[in-house]
Tab-separated table of C-alpha atoms in Angstrom:
chain	number	residue	atom	x	y	z
A	1	MET	CA	-193.454	4.253	-22.596
A	2	ILE	CA	-192.439	7.567	-24.217
A	3	PRO	CA	-193.538	7.640	-27.873
A	4	VAL	CA	-190.973	8.062	-30.637
A	5	GLY	CA	-190.622	11.726	-31.552
A	6	TYR	CA	-191.905	12.993	-28.183
A	7	PHE	CA	-188.786	14.916	-27.274
A	8	SER	CA	-188.258	16.266	-30.792
A	9	GLU	CA	-191.861	17.470	-30.899
A	10	LYS	CA	-191.498	19.000	-27.467
A	11	PHE	CA	-188.384	20.823	-28.636
A	12	GLN	CA	-190.015	22.191	-31.759
A	13	ASN	CA	-192.945	23.445	-29.692
A	14	ASN	CA	-190.469	25.356	-27.502
A	15	MET	CA	-187.982	26.258	-30.206
A	16	CYS	CA	-188.228	29.938	-29.331
A	17	ASP	CA	-187.189	29.234	-25.739
A	18	ILE	CA	-184.138	27.126	-26.627
A	19	GLU	CA	-181.143	28.531	-28.453
A	20	PHE	CA	-179.334	25.944	-30.545
A	21	ILE	CA	-175.586	26.312	-30.081
A	22	ILE	CA	-173.122	24.800	-32.550
A	23	PRO	CA	-171.261	22.157	-30.502
A	24	SER	CA	-167.463	22.091	-30.551
A	25	ARG	CA	-167.670	18.321	-31.112
A	26	PHE	CA	-170.475	16.311	-32.707
A	27	GLU	CA	-170.515	13.844	-29.790
A	28	ASN	CA	-171.384	16.698	-27.427
A	29	LEU	CA	-174.904	16.501	-28.828
A	30	PHE	CA	-175.212	13.108	-27.153
A	31	SER	CA	-173.764	14.227	-23.822
A	32	SER	CA	-176.154	14.337	-20.881
A	33	THR	CA	-173.858	16.828	-19.150
A	34	SER	CA	-174.018	19.460	-21.881
A	35	ARG	CA	-175.592	22.789	-20.941
A	36	HIS	CA	-176.944	23.210	-24.461
A	37	TYR	CA	-179.408	21.299	-26.630
A	38	THR	CA	-178.682	17.582	-26.761
A	39	VAL	CA	-180.170	14.670	-28.686
A	40	LYS	CA	-182.921	13.152	-26.569
A	41	GLU	CA	-183.544	10.035	-28.652
A	42	VAL	CA	-180.674	7.606	-29.158
A	43	LEU	CA	-181.962	5.271	-31.857
A	44	SER	CA	-180.919	1.829	-33.039
A	45	LYS	CA	-179.912	1.229	-36.649
A	46	GLN	CA	-183.271	-0.419	-37.331
A	47	SER	CA	-185.222	2.493	-35.842
A	48	VAL	CA	-183.210	5.015	-37.857
A	49	THR	CA	-183.865	3.054	-41.056
A	50	VAL	CA	-187.613	2.865	-40.421
A	51	GLU	CA	-187.875	6.580	-39.631
A	52	VAL	CA	-185.722	7.695	-42.567
A	53	LEU	CA	-188.021	5.792	-44.921
A	54	GLN	CA	-190.902	7.962	-43.679
A	55	LEU	CA	-189.119	11.282	-44.160
A	56	LYS	CA	-190.226	11.883	-47.735
A	57	ARG	CA	-193.867	11.898	-46.656
A	58	LEU	CA	-193.185	13.864	-43.481
A	59	MET	CA	-191.259	16.490	-45.421
A	60	TYR	CA	-194.536	17.698	-46.921
A	61	GLU	CA	-196.577	17.272	-43.753
A	62	ASP	CA	-194.183	19.037	-41.385
A	63	GLY	CA	-193.229	21.975	-43.583
A	64	GLU	CA	-190.898	24.454	-41.893
A	65	THR	CA	-191.002	22.519	-38.599
A	66	PHE	CA	-189.339	19.494	-40.241
A	67	ILE	CA	-185.842	20.453	-39.126
A	68	PHE	CA	-186.935	20.753	-35.499
A	69	LYS	CA	-188.899	17.510	-35.451
A	70	HIS	CA	-186.263	15.350	-37.141
A	71	PHE	CA	-182.973	16.889	-36.026
A	72	ASP	CA	-182.384	14.034	-33.560
A	73	LEU	CA	-183.024	11.426	-36.245
A	74	TYR	CA	-180.433	12.972	-38.561
A	75	CYS	CA	-177.907	13.139	-35.728
A	76	ASN	CA	-178.436	9.436	-35.041
A	77	LEU	CA	-177.989	8.670	-38.739
A	78	ILE	CA	-174.755	10.655	-38.925
A	79	ARG	CA	-173.456	9.043	-35.742
A	80	GLN	CA	-173.919	5.548	-37.219
A	81	PHE	CA	-173.103	6.623	-40.777
A	82	PRO	CA	-170.927	3.650	-41.874
A	83	GLU	CA	-173.673	1.225	-40.836
A	84	PHE	CA	-176.140	2.347	-43.515
A	85	ASP	CA	-176.143	1.692	-47.248
A	86	GLU	CA	-175.586	4.407	-49.817
A	87	GLY	CA	-179.193	4.482	-51.000
A	88	LEU	CA	-180.609	5.316	-47.572
A	89	LYS	CA	-177.987	7.985	-46.904
A	90	ILE	CA	-178.370	9.647	-50.301
A	91	SER	CA	-182.155	9.641	-49.884
A	92	ALA	CA	-181.913	11.251	-46.436
A	93	PHE	CA	-179.476	13.857	-47.733
A	94	ARG	CA	-181.672	14.734	-50.708
A	95	ILE	CA	-184.615	15.247	-48.387
A	96	LEU	CA	-182.459	17.478	-46.189
A	97	LEU	CA	-181.542	19.533	-49.253
A	98	GLN	CA	-185.210	19.899	-50.179
A	99	VAL	CA	-186.069	20.922	-46.637
A	100	SER	CA	-183.226	23.450	-46.711
A	101	LYS	CA	-184.730	24.884	-49.888
A	102	LYS	CA	-187.989	25.407	-47.989
A	103	VAL	CA	-186.039	27.004	-45.147
A	104	ILE	CA	-184.511	29.435	-47.645
A	105	GLU	CA	-187.978	30.277	-48.970
A	106	THR	CA	-189.262	30.878	-45.435
A	107	LEU	CA	-186.297	33.095	-44.582
A	108	THR	CA	-186.655	35.003	-47.847
A	109	ASP	CA	-190.338	35.678	-47.176
A	110	THR	CA	-189.554	36.819	-43.635
A	111	LEU	CA	-186.732	39.089	-44.748
A	112	GLU	CA	-188.960	40.790	-47.306
A	113	ASP	CA	-190.256	42.747	-44.344
A	114	GLU	CA	-187.538	45.375	-44.225
A	115	THR	CA	-187.803	45.940	-40.505
A	116	GLU	CA	-184.481	46.562	-38.777
A	117	GLU	CA	-185.294	44.344	-35.810
A	118	TYR	CA	-187.583	41.308	-35.616
A	119	ASP	CA	-189.397	40.212	-32.473
A	120	ILE	CA	-187.554	37.867	-30.142
A	121	GLN	CA	-189.575	34.728	-30.899
A	122	LEU	CA	-189.360	35.087	-34.671
A	123	SER	CA	-185.630	35.819	-34.532
A	124	SER	CA	-184.999	32.810	-32.296
A	125	LYS	CA	-187.010	30.516	-34.549
A	126	CYS	CA	-185.165	31.689	-37.671
A	127	ARG	CA	-181.747	31.454	-36.014
A	128	ASN	CA	-182.432	27.896	-34.894
A	129	MET	CA	-183.758	26.989	-38.317
A	130	ILE	CA	-180.599	28.330	-39.982
A	131	LEU	CA	-178.131	26.887	-37.482
A	132	MET	CA	-179.682	23.427	-37.333
A	133	SER	CA	-180.146	23.117	-41.109
A	134	VAL	CA	-176.618	24.232	-41.948
A	135	TYR	CA	-175.126	22.126	-39.158
A	136	LEU	CA	-176.795	18.945	-40.418
A	137	LEU	CA	-175.835	19.670	-44.022
A	138	CYS	CA	-172.193	20.204	-43.055
A	139	GLN	CA	-172.003	17.158	-40.780
A	140	PHE	CA	-173.654	14.964	-43.410
A	141	THR	CA	-171.250	16.207	-46.078
A	142	HIS	CA	-168.263	15.665	-43.797
A	143	ALA	CA	-169.418	12.093	-43.121
A	144	PHE	CA	-169.705	11.363	-46.849
A	145	GLU	CA	-166.288	12.868	-47.584
A	146	GLU	CA	-164.667	10.793	-44.842
A	147	GLU	CA	-166.301	7.656	-46.200
A	148	ILE	CA	-164.996	8.358	-49.702
A	149	ILE	CA	-161.447	8.806	-48.395
A	150	LYS	CA	-161.613	5.558	-46.418
A	151	LYS	CA	-163.110	3.554	-49.278
A	152	ASN	CA	-160.563	4.841	-51.779
A	153	ALA	CA	-157.746	4.055	-49.350
A	154	ASN	CA	-159.020	0.506	-48.817
A	155	VAL	CA	-159.505	-0.094	-52.537
A	156	ASN	CA	-155.928	0.888	-53.284
A	157	ILE	CA	-154.258	-1.214	-50.597
A	158	GLY	CA	-152.168	-3.862	-52.306
A	159	LYS	CA	-152.683	-2.484	-55.796
A	160	GLY	CA	-149.147	-1.184	-56.087
A	161	ARG	CA	-148.890	1.396	-58.822
A	162	LYS	CA	-152.198	0.640	-60.463
A	163	LYS	CA	-154.435	3.568	-61.345
A	164	LYS	CA	-156.356	4.920	-58.370
A	165	MET	CA	-160.046	4.062	-58.415
A	166	THR	CA	-162.241	7.105	-58.981
A	167	ILE	CA	-165.225	8.080	-56.868
A	168	GLU	CA	-167.539	7.050	-59.715
A	169	GLU	CA	-166.178	3.515	-59.463
A	170	THR	CA	-166.943	3.231	-55.754
A	171	GLU	CA	-170.273	2.729	-54.034
A	172	LEU	CA	-170.605	6.505	-53.566
A	173	SER	CA	-171.132	7.218	-57.265
A	174	GLU	CA	-174.069	9.573	-56.653
A	175	TRP	CA	-172.329	11.741	-54.092
A	176	PRO	CA	-170.484	14.291	-56.329
A	177	GLU	CA	-173.783	15.619	-57.709
A	178	GLU	CA	-175.262	15.945	-54.222
A	179	ARG	CA	-172.116	17.666	-52.947
A	180	LEU	CA	-172.515	20.334	-55.629
A	181	LYS	CA	-176.112	20.915	-54.508
A	182	PHE	CA	-174.826	21.262	-50.948
A	183	PHE	CA	-172.499	24.115	-51.925
A	184	VAL	CA	-175.256	25.829	-53.913
A	185	THR	CA	-177.609	25.583	-50.920
A	186	LEU	CA	-175.053	27.054	-48.522
A	187	LYS	CA	-174.347	29.889	-50.934
A	188	LYS	CA	-178.051	30.759	-51.139
A	189	ILE	CA	-178.383	30.808	-47.350
A	190	PHE	CA	-175.370	33.048	-46.825
A	191	GLN	CA	-176.440	35.406	-49.589
A	192	LEU	CA	-179.465	36.305	-47.476
A	193	PRO	CA	-179.084	39.087	-44.850
A	194	ILE	CA	-179.524	36.514	-42.080
A	195	ARG	CA	-177.509	38.649	-39.631
A	196	LYS	CA	-180.785	40.496	-39.014
A	197	PHE	CA	-181.909	37.555	-36.888
A	198	TRP	CA	-179.016	38.125	-34.471
A	199	ASN	CA	-178.944	40.902	-31.888
A	200	PRO	CA	-176.537	42.559	-32.205
A	201	PRO	CA	-176.500	41.666	-35.937
A	202	ILE	CA	-173.260	39.681	-35.718
A	203	ILE	CA	-173.424	35.982	-36.597
A	204	ASP	CA	-171.897	33.565	-34.071
A	205	TYR	CA	-168.218	32.807	-34.638
A	206	GLU	CA	-168.754	29.040	-34.210
A	207	PHE	CA	-171.266	29.141	-37.061
A	208	ILE	CA	-169.110	30.880	-39.653
A	209	LYS	CA	-165.617	29.609	-38.854
């Protein structure tokens, strides 16, 4: 039996040999026919819950490799997003924000070396770290926003002209604060001269569109 995390660990050990490509559709990450990186572990709701509860501890143990080791887990969580309660999702998102902060620190330290061109392995590692972190943050945020829209729509069905229920009155009361942190995190990433990790120094269109 293949142990949980085997494929994710294998990927992070070879992260310089694999280029993460932003998929045109989220579901492409679960396609066995894709030519690019795909999720190797399709987890049940119970397995996702158990693993998410361990992330806070693993965040400190894994350091900058966290995003590579747990990318599949986050994809599984996002794929089954409506199935989980707010507390678990908010917790997972907060951890992702903290990990992204560490990614920013790592990138900042690397970019302090004012070299014009970094070696291939370092550039690949940093590109993957950026692409995978930002992709998960954006997909997670999109999932939360969709859930808010659906919940507000359901709440207002049959209420006629009554005042629309605000986000604070729904189950997603903690989300607005986390959404603000998301925008701040993205801003910090894009304020860095991350183009230096691309050769030529032009960031992929799929990433910035």
